[in-house]
Structures are given as C-alpha cells and as structure tokens.
Amino acid sequence: MDVPELLESASLLVPEETATENDCTVRDIWDYLVHDEWEMALGLLEELGDARSLPLAFWEKLGEAAEQLRMERSAAWCHWRCSEIRNGVIRADLTLRPAAEARRTTPISGAGVLRPMWNIGHLSPTGGRAVSIAAIWVESMPILEPGGRATVRLVPLTPAHWMHVQPGQQITMHEDRTVAGTAVILEVHLPATAMPTR
C-alpha cells in the first residue's frame, strides 16, 4: 500500500466520535488526505490513537506510512505502540542517578532504544535479586540526562513477570549491578494474555 492508502485504511479504524485535544476528528484527517497533506494526517491520526485504545492494525498501518514518509520518530512511536498492545505498558515516574553517582554519564534515548533490567521484587531460586527486562520510552522528551526525571513508558519483555506490579510501587533500573535509577509506578496496563485466569 502507498501512504494515502495506509492513512485512509488507518482512519477507518478510528470511531467517528473520537477527537484530539483540539477537537480534530477523522473528518479533519480526510480533508488533509484530499489535499495530499500526509504528514499532517499522520500526526493527527497519532493524536487520535493516543486519545483512545485502537487496534494493533491501526498502529501497524501508521508505522508503515511513517516509514514511507521517512518520519523516523513517528515510525518509532507507532512501532512502540504496537509493542505496548502486544506486551502491555507500565507508566512510571523515573529519576536517573546523577552521573557522579552512577556508571552512566551520557543521556538515554527517549525513543525506546534502551532495554535495561528492572528490580520489580522477584527473587531468584537461590534467594538473590532477580531482574526483569523492559524497554523505555521517555514521554515528551527526546533524551533523559543523568540525574533527570521524567514520566516513562515501560514495555516488558516478559509481561507475565510484571503481573504483580501496582501503582505506587517503587522499582529500580539497572544497567549493571548498580542502581541506575528509581521509578514509581503510575499505571499498569498488561495484555489480556498475561493476566492470570480465574
């Protein structure tokens, strides 16, 4: 599919009553598509997708359109949202340790590149600390400096490991044995396949 077809197809997956913060709807997107303003249409579709839960196919189509338009950050965000749908997402308030106190002296990318280990309270069979891996997306910032603080989105590598995590819980981030940062859980949205059956 070419870009207009992908964007049209994605727009058909958005309920008509859905609106962005600025009251833009699917009808506005169609206006942009008619005038070949594909980047504007893509941006508005991303906003509509952030306003409500939309299916995996929506984000896959947007990701493909963003790749064809060479909009790297948008493509990364759309692929990230696909991962959230598949693996769940945990939002948290993360504070990195200052460079003088930690191994990391450079900023972390905000676009889901880093996949650190997290101490979320599990113990190994020998009673030691067990860690779980989750990728990080920093909300509203391209990078997070050492010592910085931001709201982050975590996508777990193994969602079942994170079933016990609750809002208000504190977890620690590790890139080696030392603590690289501390996070407080804000929200937990795990996929249905990771939830325990009753």
Short mmCIF file of C-alpha atoms in Angstrom, two decimals, residues 36-165:
data_model
loop_
_atom_site.label_atom_id
_atom_site.label_comp_id
_atom_site.label_asym_id
_atom_site.label_seq_id
_atom_site.Cartn_x
_atom_site.Cartn_y
_atom_site.Cartn_z
CA ASP A 36 -2.11 15.40 -0.03
CA GLU A 37 -1.04 16.71 3.38
CA TRP A 38 0.02 13.26 4.53
CA GLU A 39 2.34 14.30 7.36
CA MET A 40 -0.45 16.37 8.96
CA ALA A 41 -2.87 13.47 8.57
CA LEU A 42 -0.34 11.08 10.13
CA GLY A 43 0.24 13.42 13.08
CA LEU A 44 -3.48 13.79 13.72
CA LEU A 45 -4.03 10.05 13.47
CA GLU A 46 -1.29 9.54 16.08
CA GLU A 47 -3.09 12.01 18.36
CA LEU A 48 -6.41 10.21 17.83
CA GLY A 49 -4.70 6.92 18.63
CA ASP A 50 -3.31 8.39 21.83
CA ALA A 51 -6.80 9.63 22.80
CA ARG A 52 -8.29 6.12 22.94
CA SER A 53 -7.39 2.47 22.62
CA LEU A 54 -7.22 1.45 18.97
CA PRO A 55 -6.37 -1.94 17.42
CA LEU A 56 -2.91 -3.19 16.50
CA ALA A 57 -3.70 -2.85 12.76
CA PHE A 58 -4.15 0.93 13.23
CA TRP A 59 -0.62 1.38 14.60
CA GLU A 60 0.89 -1.05 12.07
CA LYS A 61 -0.55 0.97 9.18
CA LEU A 62 0.62 4.26 10.69
CA GLY A 63 4.08 2.82 11.27
CA GLU A 64 4.35 1.72 7.66
CA ALA A 65 3.14 5.12 6.42
CA ALA A 66 5.65 6.92 8.69
CA GLU A 67 8.47 4.73 7.34
CA GLN A 68 7.50 5.54 3.74
CA LEU A 69 7.43 9.25 4.65
CA ARG A 70 10.85 8.86 6.35
CA MET A 71 9.44 10.23 9.61
CA GLU A 72 11.74 8.27 11.92
CA ARG A 73 10.40 9.42 15.29
CA SER A 74 6.78 8.83 14.21
CA ALA A 75 7.67 5.39 12.85
CA ALA A 76 9.42 4.52 16.13
CA TRP A 77 6.40 5.73 18.13
CA CYS A 78 3.95 3.69 16.03
CA HIS A 79 6.08 0.54 16.36
CA TRP A 80 6.38 1.24 20.09
CA ARG A 81 2.58 1.42 20.38
CA CYS A 82 2.37 -1.96 18.61
CA SER A 83 4.70 -3.35 21.30
CA GLU A 84 2.51 -1.86 24.02
CA ILE A 85 -0.55 -3.61 22.59
CA ARG A 86 1.30 -6.94 22.38
CA ASN A 87 3.21 -6.78 25.70
CA GLY A 88 1.42 -4.19 27.82
CA VAL A 89 2.72 -0.90 29.18
CA ILE A 90 3.69 0.37 32.59
CA ARG A 91 3.87 4.15 33.05
CA ALA A 92 6.25 5.33 35.75
CA ASP A 93 7.96 8.41 37.16
CA LEU A 94 11.69 7.69 36.64
CA THR A 95 14.60 9.54 38.23
CA LEU A 96 18.07 8.64 36.93
CA ARG A 97 21.02 8.80 39.30
CA PRO A 98 23.41 11.72 38.67
CA ALA A 99 26.47 11.00 36.50
CA ALA A 100 28.78 11.44 39.53
CA GLU A 101 26.95 8.65 41.38
CA ALA A 102 26.31 6.13 38.59
CA ARG A 103 28.01 4.27 35.78
CA ARG A 104 26.02 6.13 33.09
CA THR A 105 27.45 9.52 32.17
CA THR A 106 25.52 10.05 28.93
CA PRO A 107 21.80 10.68 28.32
CA ILE A 108 19.47 7.82 27.43
CA SER A 109 17.47 7.98 24.22
CA GLY A 110 13.81 8.72 24.77
CA ALA A 111 12.68 6.68 21.76
CA GLY A 112 12.54 3.14 23.12
CA VAL A 113 16.14 2.14 22.36
CA LEU A 114 17.29 1.25 25.90
CA ARG A 115 16.17 -2.10 27.37
CA PRO A 116 17.50 -2.12 30.93
CA MET A 117 16.93 -4.59 33.75
CA TRP A 118 14.42 -3.78 36.50
CA ASN A 119 14.22 -4.99 40.07
CA ILE A 120 10.47 -5.42 40.49
CA GLY A 121 10.62 -7.56 43.62
CA HIS A 122 11.31 -11.05 42.26
CA LEU A 123 13.84 -13.37 43.91
CA SER A 124 16.00 -15.98 42.19
CA PRO A 125 15.78 -19.66 43.27
CA THR A 126 18.83 -19.04 45.50
CA GLY A 127 17.13 -16.07 47.20
CA GLY A 128 19.08 -13.34 45.42
CA ARG A 129 17.66 -10.49 43.37
CA ALA A 130 16.07 -11.45 40.05
CA VAL A 131 15.55 -8.79 37.41
CA SER A 132 13.15 -8.40 34.51
CA ILE A 133 13.77 -6.53 31.25
CA ALA A 134 11.60 -3.70 29.93
CA ALA A 135 12.29 -1.13 27.22
CA ILE A 136 11.88 2.60 28.00
CA TRP A 137 10.11 5.37 26.07
CA VAL A 138 10.51 8.81 27.66
CA GLU A 139 7.30 10.83 27.32
CA SER A 140 7.62 14.34 25.84
CA MET A 141 11.45 14.34 25.76
CA PRO A 142 13.94 13.13 23.12
CA ILE A 143 16.54 12.21 25.79
CA LEU A 144 16.83 11.89 29.56
CA GLU A 145 20.02 13.21 31.12
CA PRO A 146 21.75 11.54 34.10
CA GLY A 147 20.11 12.96 37.23
CA GLY A 148 17.00 13.82 35.19
CA ARG A 149 13.41 12.93 35.94
CA ALA A 150 10.57 12.13 33.53
CA THR A 151 7.44 10.08 33.01
CA VAL A 152 8.37 6.95 31.10
CA ARG A 153 6.55 4.10 29.41
CA LEU A 154 7.94 0.60 30.00
CA VAL A 155 7.23 -2.32 27.69
CA PRO A 156 8.07 -5.61 29.45
CA LEU A 157 9.97 -8.29 27.55
CA THR A 158 8.04 -10.93 29.56
CA PRO A 159 4.67 -9.44 30.58
CA ALA A 160 3.85 -12.31 32.98
CA HIS A 161 6.78 -11.21 35.21
CA TRP A 162 5.07 -7.85 35.78
CA MET A 163 1.58 -9.05 36.82
CA HIS A 164 2.14 -8.16 40.49
CA VAL A 165 3.33 -4.58 39.83
#
